[in-house]
mmCIF file of C-alpha atoms and ligand atoms in Angstrom:
data_model
loop_
_atom_site.group_PDB
_atom_site.id
_atom_site.type_symbol
_atom_site.label_atom_id
_atom_site.label_comp_id
_atom_site.label_asym_id
_atom_site.label_seq_id
_atom_site.Cartn_x
_atom_site.Cartn_y
_atom_site.Cartn_z
ATOM 1 C CA MET A 298 1.361 148.310 -78.871
ATOM 2 C CA GLU A 299 2.768 149.957 -81.334
ATOM 3 C CA ASN A 300 2.253 149.392 -85.150
ATOM 4 C CA GLU A 301 6.027 149.417 -86.550
ATOM 5 C CA ILE A 302 7.025 145.180 -87.288
ATOM 6 C CA TYR A 303 10.919 145.802 -87.176
ATOM 7 C CA ASP A 304 13.063 143.740 -89.087
ATOM 8 C CA ILE A 305 15.141 142.765 -86.088
ATOM 9 C CA ILE A 306 14.639 142.980 -82.230
ATOM 10 C CA ILE A 307 17.868 142.795 -79.969
ATOM 11 C CA ILE A 308 17.187 141.721 -76.836
ATOM 12 C CA GLY A 309 20.770 143.134 -74.905
ATOM 13 C CA GLY A 310 22.634 146.051 -75.420
ATOM 14 C CA GLY A 311 26.116 144.772 -74.006
ATOM 15 C CA ALA A 312 28.935 144.265 -77.053
ATOM 16 C CA ALA A 313 27.063 141.761 -78.652
ATOM 17 C CA GLY A 314 24.024 143.129 -79.074
ATOM 18 C CA LEU A 315 25.206 146.739 -79.908
ATOM 19 C CA THR A 316 27.058 144.897 -82.333
ATOM 20 C CA ALA A 317 24.288 143.200 -84.248
ATOM 21 C CA ALA A 318 22.545 146.382 -83.977
ATOM 22 C CA LEU A 319 25.496 148.013 -85.775
ATOM 23 C CA TYR A 320 25.388 145.033 -88.468
ATOM 24 C CA SER A 321 21.842 144.590 -89.006
ATOM 25 C CA ALA A 322 21.256 148.211 -89.401
ATOM 26 C CA ARG A 323 23.623 148.756 -92.122
ATOM 27 C CA ALA A 324 22.234 146.041 -93.915
ATOM 28 C CA GLY A 325 19.405 148.358 -94.309
ATOM 29 C CA LYS A 326 16.946 146.357 -91.640
ATOM 30 C CA SER A 327 14.636 148.355 -89.093
ATOM 31 C CA VAL A 328 16.387 147.429 -85.806
ATOM 32 C CA LEU A 329 15.303 147.911 -82.127
ATOM 33 C CA LEU A 330 17.385 147.491 -79.874
ATOM 34 C CA LEU A 331 16.133 146.931 -75.966
ATOM 35 C CA GLU A 332 18.117 147.337 -72.796
ATOM 36 C CA ASN A 333 17.085 146.705 -69.414
ATOM 37 C CA THR A 334 20.224 148.421 -67.429
ATOM 38 C CA SER A 335 22.529 150.809 -69.030
ATOM 39 C CA PHE A 336 24.296 150.396 -72.657
ATOM 40 C CA GLY A 337 27.706 148.452 -72.700
ATOM 41 C CA GLY A 338 27.516 145.426 -70.520
ATOM 42 C CA GLN A 339 30.054 144.249 -68.673
ATOM 43 C CA ILE A 340 32.718 145.692 -70.923
ATOM 44 C CA SER A 341 31.623 148.649 -68.651
ATOM 45 C CA TYR A 342 33.079 147.773 -65.763
ATOM 46 C CA SER A 343 36.582 146.740 -67.027
ATOM 47 C CA PRO A 344 38.672 150.694 -66.577
ATOM 48 C CA GLU A 345 41.375 149.354 -68.894
ATOM 49 C CA VAL A 346 40.660 147.112 -72.101
ATOM 50 C CA GLU A 347 43.978 145.870 -73.596
ATOM 51 C CA ASN A 348 43.391 142.898 -75.299
ATOM 52 C CA TYR A 349 41.180 144.071 -78.109
ATOM 53 C CA PRO A 350 43.032 144.092 -81.506
ATOM 54 C CA GLY A 351 43.862 147.508 -82.488
ATOM 55 C CA PHE A 352 43.253 149.566 -79.436
ATOM 56 C CA LYS A 353 46.578 149.044 -77.076
ATOM 57 C CA SER A 354 44.257 150.228 -74.272
ATOM 58 C CA ILE A 355 40.581 151.793 -73.885
ATOM 59 C CA SER A 356 38.248 151.872 -71.421
ATOM 60 C CA GLY A 357 35.283 149.829 -71.376
ATOM 61 C CA LEU A 358 33.224 152.673 -70.940
ATOM 62 C CA ASP A 359 34.373 154.618 -73.928
ATOM 63 C CA PHE A 360 34.571 151.499 -75.652
ATOM 64 C CA SER A 361 30.448 150.787 -75.372
ATOM 65 C CA ASP A 362 29.983 154.543 -75.938
ATOM 66 C CA ARG A 363 31.312 154.849 -79.571
ATOM 67 C CA LEU A 364 29.851 151.221 -80.418
ATOM 68 C CA LEU A 365 26.575 152.907 -79.051
ATOM 69 C CA SER A 366 26.501 155.743 -81.268
ATOM 70 C CA GLN A 367 28.121 153.765 -83.764
ATOM 71 C CA ALA A 368 25.200 151.705 -83.990
ATOM 72 C CA VAL A 369 22.566 154.772 -83.178
ATOM 73 C CA ALA A 370 24.205 156.542 -86.310
ATOM 74 C CA ALA A 371 23.369 153.492 -87.957
ATOM 75 C CA GLY A 372 20.188 153.251 -87.737
ATOM 76 C CA ALA A 373 19.368 151.412 -84.886
ATOM 77 C CA LYS A 374 16.217 152.297 -82.318
ATOM 78 C CA THR A 375 16.949 151.826 -79.026
ATOM 79 C CA ALA A 376 14.866 151.874 -75.842
ATOM 80 C CA PHE A 377 15.135 150.716 -71.895
ATOM 81 C CA GLU A 378 13.012 148.406 -71.865
ATOM 82 C CA THR A 379 13.014 144.424 -70.341
ATOM 83 C CA ALA A 380 12.273 141.830 -72.290
ATOM 84 C CA LEU A 381 9.746 139.510 -70.688
ATOM 85 C CA SER A 382 9.375 137.319 -73.242
ATOM 86 C CA VAL A 383 9.529 136.063 -76.519
ATOM 87 C CA LYS A 384 6.640 134.431 -78.531
ATOM 88 C CA CYS A 385 6.505 133.003 -82.292
ATOM 89 C CA GLY A 386 3.343 133.981 -84.423
ATOM 90 C CA GLU A 387 2.993 132.487 -87.987
ATOM 91 C CA LYS A 388 4.395 135.349 -89.361
ATOM 92 C CA PHE A 389 5.941 137.546 -86.709
ATOM 93 C CA LYS A 390 7.419 137.256 -83.707
ATOM 94 C CA THR A 391 6.703 139.304 -80.477
ATOM 95 C CA VAL A 392 8.890 140.432 -77.688
ATOM 96 C CA THR A 393 6.758 141.550 -74.717
ATOM 97 C CA THR A 394 8.691 143.904 -72.651
ATOM 98 C CA ASP A 395 7.567 145.790 -69.140
ATOM 99 C CA SER A 396 6.007 148.904 -71.784
ATOM 100 C CA GLY A 397 4.558 146.358 -74.027
ATOM 101 C CA GLU A 398 4.596 144.129 -76.773
ATOM 102 C CA HIS A 399 6.656 144.827 -80.223
ATOM 103 C CA LYS A 400 6.835 142.345 -83.688
ATOM 104 C CA CYS A 401 9.640 141.936 -85.269
ATOM 105 C CA ARG A 402 10.315 139.041 -87.700
ATOM 106 C CA ALA A 403 13.779 137.870 -86.309
ATOM 107 C CA VAL A 404 14.952 138.166 -82.827
ATOM 108 C CA ILE A 405 18.595 138.143 -81.682
ATOM 109 C CA ILE A 406 19.131 137.015 -77.769
ATOM 110 C CA ALA A 407 22.062 138.384 -76.099
ATOM 111 C CA ALA A 408 21.126 139.157 -72.598
ATOM 112 C CA GLY A 409 24.661 138.793 -71.133
ATOM 113 C CA LEU A 410 25.066 137.137 -68.044
ATOM 114 C CA LYS A 411 26.208 138.552 -64.583
ATOM 115 C CA HIS A 412 28.922 137.251 -62.574
ATOM 116 C CA ARG A 413 27.389 136.144 -59.140
ATOM 117 C CA LYS A 414 28.645 139.137 -56.494
ATOM 118 C CA ILE A 415 29.722 138.503 -52.302
ATOM 119 C CA GLY A 416 26.870 140.683 -51.568
ATOM 120 C CA LEU A 417 29.510 142.483 -49.301
ATOM 121 C CA GLU A 418 29.180 146.226 -48.629
ATOM 122 C CA ASN A 419 31.740 148.123 -51.015
ATOM 123 C CA GLU A 420 31.548 145.288 -54.172
ATOM 124 C CA ASP A 421 29.556 148.185 -56.227
ATOM 125 C CA ARG A 422 32.161 151.283 -54.932
ATOM 126 C CA PHE A 423 35.416 148.897 -55.666
ATOM 127 C CA THR A 424 34.360 147.161 -59.079
ATOM 128 C CA GLY A 425 36.709 148.374 -61.415
ATOM 129 C CA LYS A 426 39.339 149.751 -58.146
ATOM 130 C CA GLY A 427 40.665 146.391 -57.311
ATOM 131 C CA ILE A 428 37.349 143.937 -57.702
ATOM 132 C CA SER A 429 36.966 142.515 -61.058
ATOM 133 C CA TYR A 430 35.756 139.531 -62.210
ATOM 134 C CA CYS A 431 37.729 138.819 -64.948
ATOM 135 C CA ALA A 432 41.641 138.215 -64.910
ATOM 136 C CA VAL A 433 42.482 138.077 -68.606
ATOM 137 C CA CYS A 434 40.990 141.761 -69.206
ATOM 138 C CA ASP A 435 42.291 142.989 -65.720
ATOM 139 C CA GLY A 436 45.637 141.201 -64.571
ATOM 140 C CA SER A 437 47.611 143.336 -66.384
ATOM 141 C CA LEU A 438 46.829 146.261 -63.769
ATOM 142 C CA PHE A 439 48.314 144.000 -61.047
ATOM 143 C CA LYS A 440 51.684 142.919 -62.522
ATOM 144 C CA ASN A 441 53.723 142.041 -59.807
ATOM 145 C CA LYS A 442 51.048 142.788 -57.402
ATOM 146 C CA ARG A 443 49.662 140.686 -54.662
ATOM 147 C CA VAL A 444 46.043 139.842 -55.430
ATOM 148 C CA ALA A 445 43.342 137.203 -54.800
ATOM 149 C CA VAL A 446 40.927 135.028 -56.632
ATOM 150 C CA TYR A 447 37.695 134.048 -54.688
ATOM 151 C CA GLY A 448 35.881 130.696 -55.413
ATOM 152 C CA GLY A 449 36.928 127.191 -56.206
ATOM 153 C CA GLY A 450 35.844 126.374 -59.940
ATOM 154 C CA ASN A 451 37.418 125.860 -62.896
ATOM 155 C CA THR A 452 37.051 129.827 -63.623
ATOM 156 C CA ALA A 453 38.474 130.503 -60.178
ATOM 157 C CA ILE A 454 41.402 128.288 -60.942
ATOM 158 C CA GLU A 455 41.709 129.077 -64.567
ATOM 159 C CA GLU A 456 41.902 132.933 -63.252
ATOM 160 C CA ALA A 457 44.527 132.207 -60.775
ATOM 161 C CA LEU A 458 46.779 129.858 -63.090
ATOM 162 C CA PHE A 459 47.011 133.031 -65.381
ATOM 163 C CA LEU A 460 47.448 135.367 -62.302
ATOM 164 C CA SER A 461 50.129 133.275 -61.453
ATOM 165 C CA ASP A 462 51.877 134.141 -63.950
ATOM 166 C CA ILE A 463 52.279 138.433 -63.633
ATOM 167 C CA CYS A 464 51.791 138.496 -59.788
ATOM 168 C CA GLU A 465 53.744 138.525 -57.475
ATOM 169 C CA SER A 466 51.590 135.931 -55.621
ATOM 170 C CA VAL A 467 47.611 134.484 -56.045
ATOM 171 C CA THR A 468 45.723 133.565 -52.884
ATOM 172 C CA LEU A 469 43.263 131.329 -53.428
ATOM 173 C CA ILE A 470 40.244 131.684 -51.111
ATOM 174 C CA HIS A 471 37.791 129.016 -51.291
ATOM 175 C CA ARG A 472 34.499 128.497 -49.368
ATOM 176 C CA ARG A 473 35.433 124.810 -48.651
ATOM 177 C CA ASN A 474 38.581 122.375 -48.297
ATOM 178 C CA GLU A 475 37.995 121.060 -51.469
ATOM 179 C CA LEU A 476 38.005 122.513 -54.702
ATOM 180 C CA ARG A 477 35.187 121.820 -57.472
ATOM 181 C CA ALA A 478 37.506 122.298 -60.602
ATOM 182 C CA ASP A 479 38.530 119.693 -63.108
ATOM 183 C CA ASN A 480 41.779 117.394 -61.029
ATOM 184 C CA ALA A 481 43.476 118.934 -64.539
ATOM 185 C CA GLU A 482 43.420 122.830 -63.746
ATOM 186 C CA ILE A 483 43.914 121.292 -60.243
ATOM 187 C CA LYS A 484 47.566 119.845 -60.713
ATOM 188 C CA LYS A 485 48.211 122.667 -63.263
ATOM 189 C CA LEU A 486 47.723 124.947 -60.240
ATOM 190 C CA GLU A 487 49.447 122.708 -57.532
ATOM 191 C CA SER A 488 52.718 123.003 -59.996
ATOM 192 C CA LYS A 489 52.641 126.709 -59.316
ATOM 193 C CA GLU A 490 54.904 128.518 -56.400
ATOM 194 C CA ASN A 491 53.315 131.436 -55.793
ATOM 195 C CA ILE A 492 49.592 130.202 -54.807
ATOM 196 C CA ILE A 493 48.507 130.569 -51.347
ATOM 197 C CA TYR A 494 45.565 128.660 -50.061
ATOM 198 C CA LYS A 495 42.848 130.019 -47.676
ATOM 199 C CA LEU A 496 40.808 127.156 -48.031
ATOM 200 C CA ASP A 497 37.761 126.561 -45.919
ATOM 201 C CA CYS A 498 37.435 130.392 -45.918
ATOM 202 C CA THR A 499 34.641 132.747 -46.799
ATOM 203 C CA VAL A 500 35.463 137.070 -47.462
ATOM 204 C CA VAL A 501 34.027 138.859 -44.835
ATOM 205 C CA SER A 502 34.704 142.473 -45.786
ATOM 206 C CA LEU A 503 36.030 144.549 -48.605
ATOM 207 C CA ASN A 504 38.287 147.184 -47.071
ATOM 208 C CA GLY A 505 40.157 150.330 -47.999
ATOM 209 C CA GLU A 506 39.273 153.893 -48.613
ATOM 210 C CA SER A 507 38.843 154.863 -52.167
ATOM 211 C CA SER A 508 40.288 151.394 -53.474
ATOM 212 C CA LEU A 509 40.325 147.738 -52.178
ATOM 213 C CA THR A 510 43.693 147.561 -50.163
ATOM 214 C CA SER A 511 42.718 144.119 -48.091
ATOM 215 C CA VAL A 512 40.327 141.384 -47.610
ATOM 216 C CA THR A 513 38.853 140.359 -44.484
ATOM 217 C CA VAL A 514 38.414 136.067 -44.580
ATOM 218 C CA LYS A 515 36.753 133.865 -42.123
ATOM 219 C CA ASN A 516 37.525 130.519 -41.864
ATOM 220 C CA SER A 517 34.494 128.212 -41.351
ATOM 221 C CA LYS A 518 36.408 125.609 -39.007
ATOM 222 C CA THR A 519 38.296 128.045 -36.884
ATOM 223 C CA GLN A 520 36.069 130.623 -36.932
ATOM 224 C CA LYS A 521 39.127 132.942 -36.595
ATOM 225 C CA THR A 522 39.232 136.213 -38.991
ATOM 226 C CA GLU A 523 42.341 137.388 -40.966
ATOM 227 C CA GLU A 524 42.862 140.295 -43.216
ATOM 228 C CA LEU A 525 44.977 139.739 -46.051
ATOM 229 C CA LYS A 526 46.597 142.877 -48.196
ATOM 230 C CA ILE A 527 45.679 142.498 -51.818
ATOM 231 C CA SER A 528 46.083 144.828 -54.763
ATOM 232 C CA ALA A 529 42.767 143.277 -56.429
ATOM 233 C CA LEU A 530 40.411 140.103 -55.675
ATOM 234 C CA PHE A 531 39.259 138.447 -58.372
ATOM 235 C CA THR A 532 35.958 137.351 -58.199
ATOM 236 C CA ALA A 533 35.035 134.158 -59.333
ATOM 237 C CA ILE A 534 31.803 132.580 -57.809
ATOM 238 C CA GLY A 535 29.423 131.405 -60.395
ATOM 239 C CA GLN A 536 27.846 133.299 -62.974
ATOM 240 C CA ILE A 537 24.244 133.869 -63.775
ATOM 241 C CA PRO A 538 22.744 133.735 -67.507
ATOM 242 C CA GLN A 539 20.128 135.961 -68.259
ATOM 243 C CA ASN A 540 18.204 133.455 -69.989
ATOM 244 C CA GLU A 541 15.256 132.875 -67.222
ATOM 245 C CA ALA A 542 12.526 134.816 -70.096
ATOM 246 C CA PHE A 543 13.545 132.792 -72.861
ATOM 247 C CA LYS A 544 13.194 129.337 -71.606
ATOM 248 C CA ASN A 545 10.044 128.472 -73.051
ATOM 249 C CA ILE A 546 11.425 129.754 -76.584
ATOM 250 C CA VAL A 547 14.905 128.213 -76.765
ATOM 251 C CA LYS A 548 16.760 125.747 -75.306
ATOM 252 C CA LEU A 549 19.324 126.287 -72.284
ATOM 253 C CA ASP A 550 21.491 123.858 -71.189
ATOM 254 C CA GLU A 551 21.957 123.279 -67.603
ATOM 255 C CA TYR A 552 23.885 126.225 -66.661
ATOM 256 C CA GLY A 553 21.114 128.153 -67.542
ATOM 257 C CA PHE A 554 22.714 129.367 -71.616
ATOM 258 C CA ILE A 555 21.166 129.314 -74.449
ATOM 259 C CA GLU A 556 22.239 126.251 -76.795
ATOM 260 C CA SER A 557 23.743 127.304 -80.090
ATOM 261 C CA GLY A 558 26.805 126.935 -82.396
ATOM 262 C CA GLU A 559 28.985 129.503 -83.824
ATOM 263 C CA ASP A 560 26.288 130.627 -86.370
ATOM 264 C CA CYS A 561 24.597 131.676 -83.509
ATOM 265 C CA LYS A 562 21.439 129.738 -84.484
ATOM 266 C CA THR A 563 19.459 128.270 -81.823
ATOM 267 C CA GLN A 564 16.860 125.181 -82.137
ATOM 268 C CA THR A 565 14.027 127.809 -83.198
ATOM 269 C CA ASP A 566 13.675 129.864 -86.500
ATOM 270 C CA GLY A 567 14.349 133.098 -86.920
ATOM 271 C CA ILE A 568 15.858 133.430 -83.055
ATOM 272 C CA PHE A 569 19.796 134.051 -82.625
ATOM 273 C CA ALA A 570 21.992 133.741 -79.190
ATOM 274 C CA ALA A 571 25.182 136.339 -79.512
ATOM 275 C CA GLY A 572 27.755 136.915 -76.787
ATOM 276 C CA ASP A 573 28.340 135.388 -73.404
ATOM 277 C CA CYS A 574 24.404 134.190 -73.026
ATOM 278 C CA ARG A 575 24.990 131.211 -74.988
ATOM 279 C CA THR A 576 26.906 128.379 -75.117
ATOM 280 C CA LYS A 577 30.592 128.846 -76.114
ATOM 281 C CA GLU A 578 34.323 128.659 -74.859
ATOM 282 C CA LEU A 579 35.891 131.494 -74.302
ATOM 283 C CA ARG A 580 33.259 134.532 -73.279
ATOM 284 C CA GLN A 581 35.774 137.530 -74.327
ATOM 285 C CA LEU A 582 34.996 141.262 -75.748
ATOM 286 C CA THR A 583 36.170 140.199 -78.716
ATOM 287 C CA THR A 584 34.377 136.775 -79.327
ATOM 288 C CA ALA A 585 31.354 139.078 -78.227
ATOM 289 C CA VAL A 586 31.255 141.197 -80.810
ATOM 290 C CA SER A 587 32.221 138.096 -83.441
ATOM 291 C CA ASP A 588 29.201 136.697 -82.151
ATOM 292 C CA GLY A 589 27.139 140.132 -82.822
ATOM 293 C CA ALA A 590 27.872 140.262 -86.117
ATOM 294 C CA VAL A 591 27.304 136.723 -87.265
ATOM 295 C CA ALA A 592 24.210 136.794 -85.600
ATOM 296 C CA ALA A 593 23.283 140.046 -87.280
ATOM 297 C CA THR A 594 24.342 138.815 -90.729
ATOM 298 C CA ALA A 595 22.345 135.024 -90.079
ATOM 299 C CA ALA A 596 19.412 136.844 -88.365
ATOM 300 C CA CYS A 597 19.086 139.228 -92.002
ATOM 301 C CA LYS A 598 19.416 136.382 -94.259
ATOM 302 C CA TYR A 599 16.466 135.087 -92.442
ATOM 303 C CA THR A 600 14.012 137.871 -92.797
ATOM 304 C CA ASP A 601 15.402 138.165 -96.556
ATOM 305 C CA LEU A 602 14.819 134.545 -97.423
ATOM 306 C CA LYS A 603 11.862 134.211 -95.528
ATOM 307 C CA ASN A 604 10.573 137.241 -97.075
ATOM 308 C CA ILE A 605 8.779 138.283 -94.158
HETATM 309 P P1 NAP B 66 30.905 127.183 -60.664
HETATM 310 O O1 NAP B 66 31.469 125.801 -61.226
HETATM 311 O O2 NAP B 66 30.044 127.145 -60.461
HETATM 312 O O3 NAP B 66 32.198 127.501 -59.378
HETATM 313 C C1 NAP B 66 31.796 128.413 -58.339
HETATM 314 C C2 NAP B 66 32.427 128.490 -57.612
HETATM 315 O O4 NAP B 66 32.072 129.543 -56.256
HETATM 316 C C3 NAP B 66 32.136 127.238 -56.337
HETATM 317 O O5 NAP B 66 33.644 126.686 -55.817
HETATM 318 C C4 NAP B 66 31.334 127.399 -55.536
HETATM 319 O O6 NAP B 66 31.726 126.622 -53.903
HETATM 320 C C5 NAP B 66 31.744 128.798 -55.116
HETATM 321 N N1 NAP B 66 30.374 129.915 -54.658
HETATM 322 C C6 NAP B 66 29.474 129.554 -55.128
HETATM 323 N N2 NAP B 66 28.336 130.629 -54.692
HETATM 324 C C7 NAP B 66 29.705 131.488 -53.302
HETATM 325 C C8 NAP B 66 29.633 132.386 -52.918
HETATM 326 N N3 NAP B 66 28.083 132.850 -52.508
HETATM 327 N N4 NAP B 66 30.521 132.651 -52.080
HETATM 328 C C9 NAP B 66 31.658 131.962 -52.296
HETATM 329 N N5 NAP B 66 32.276 130.907 -52.843
HETATM 330 C C10 NAP B 66 30.797 130.861 -54.135
HETATM 331 O O7 NAP B 66 31.307 128.305 -61.588
HETATM 332 P P2 NAP B 66 32.742 128.874 -62.909
HETATM 333 O O8 NAP B 66 33.909 128.461 -62.085
HETATM 334 O O9 NAP B 66 32.173 130.134 -63.145
HETATM 335 O O10 NAP B 66 32.475 127.846 -63.821
HETATM 336 C C11 NAP B 66 30.959 127.446 -64.129
HETATM 337 C C12 NAP B 66 31.085 126.540 -65.159
HETATM 338 O O11 NAP B 66 31.846 126.805 -66.156
HETATM 339 C C13 NAP B 66 31.335 125.635 -65.071
HETATM 340 O O12 NAP B 66 30.310 124.220 -65.235
HETATM 341 C C14 NAP B 66 32.904 125.313 -64.934
HETATM 342 O O13 NAP B 66 32.974 124.027 -65.048
HETATM 343 C C15 NAP B 66 32.949 125.591 -66.131
HETATM 344 N N6 NAP B 66 33.919 126.254 -66.994
HETATM 345 C C16 NAP B 66 34.648 125.037 -67.405
HETATM 346 C C17 NAP B 66 36.244 125.998 -68.042
HETATM 347 C C18 NAP B 66 37.202 124.986 -68.798
HETATM 348 O O14 NAP B 66 36.172 123.870 -69.023
HETATM 349 N N7 NAP B 66 37.696 125.139 -68.967
HETATM 350 C C19 NAP B 66 36.361 127.001 -67.647
HETATM 351 C C20 NAP B 66 35.353 127.900 -66.484
HETATM 352 C C21 NAP B 66 34.651 127.334 -66.374
HETATM 353 P P3 NAP B 66 31.232 125.274 -53.830
HETATM 354 O O15 NAP B 66 31.939 124.630 -54.929
HETATM 355 O O16 NAP B 66 31.420 125.115 -52.503
HETATM 356 O O17 NAP B 66 30.187 125.366 -54.081
#
C-alpha cells in the first residue's frame, strides 16, 4: 500500500471522471484518477461529436485526449487500475484495486456504463463504422439513409423516434412481437410513417467489408433469415452500469445505477457519483462533464469542511 493520502480518488476515466479530475486538481487537491481500460470512456467510440457546445464537430477520441491532457496538466495523477471496493474508515477512505490499496479523503465514482453487446462477429470492428449506441450522437451522420434500431425498450423507441425525423427509414428489430417500451412511446412511434417493424427477429450477422452495409435477421417463428441493407444499426438492447464493486458502500437503484441527485451526493458521506453511472434523466457528454464539475466541487468542499 502506498503512503500518500490523496484528497480525492476518482474511479473511472470517462468524460465525467476526467472533468472531476480537472476541477479537483485546479482547486489544489491531490487527485488520483483510476481507469481500467482506456481514458475517454463511451465517448471515445463516437467518430463525430456534433452536439457538444463550442465544437461544430470533434471526434470523441480527440475530445477525450484533450480532456486527459488538460486534467494531467492541472496536476491529476492517473493509474490504470481496476477499483474492486471502497471502504469508509473513521478518517480516511480506502480504495482497493487490482494493484493494491489507496487512501483518500473523498471518492468520486464515475464508473460509467457499458452498452450490452449483441455478441456477434464484426461488432467491435464496425463500432463507429455503422454500429452505434447513440442516435443523438451519431444519427445525423446517416441523414436520409436507411437505418435500423435493435431493441424493444424505451431507449430503442426513443432512438427510433429521433432517427425517423432525419433518416429515410428506420427498421425496428426486436426479438419478441411485443415492445417492452411505455405505451406513450409506442403510440408516438406508430404515428410515424417511415418505421418498418421486424418483430420476432434477432440479428444474426453483421455484414460489410470496412463498414456495416447490411444485417441478417432471423425470424424466431418462421426460422427464415432476411438480409436488410442499411447504413447503420443503432443497438439499444440494454445498458449495464459498472457499479457492482460499490454496492456495499452506495445505494443502487433497481437497474444498478447509483442513487444520487443532481448534487452528485450519495447517501454515504464523502462518496460522490458522477456521469452515466448514477440515476439521471439524460445521459449525454454535456451532462457527464457537468456532473464531473458538480461532484468535484462538492468533494472539494467536503474535504475542506471536514478539515481532514
Ligand atoms: P431495457 O428496457 O432493458 O430494454 C432492452 C431491450 O433490449 C428489451 O426490449 C429486450 O428485449 C432487448 N434485449 C435485451 N437483451 C437482448 C439481447 N441479448 N438480444 C436482443 N435483444 C435484447 O433497456 P433500455 O431501453 O436501455 O432502458 C433501460 C431502463 O431505462 C428501462 O427501465 C427504461 O424504461 C429506462 N428508460 C427510460 C426512458 C424514459 O423514461 N424516457 C428512456 C430510456 C430508458 P425483451 O423486451 O424481450 O426483454
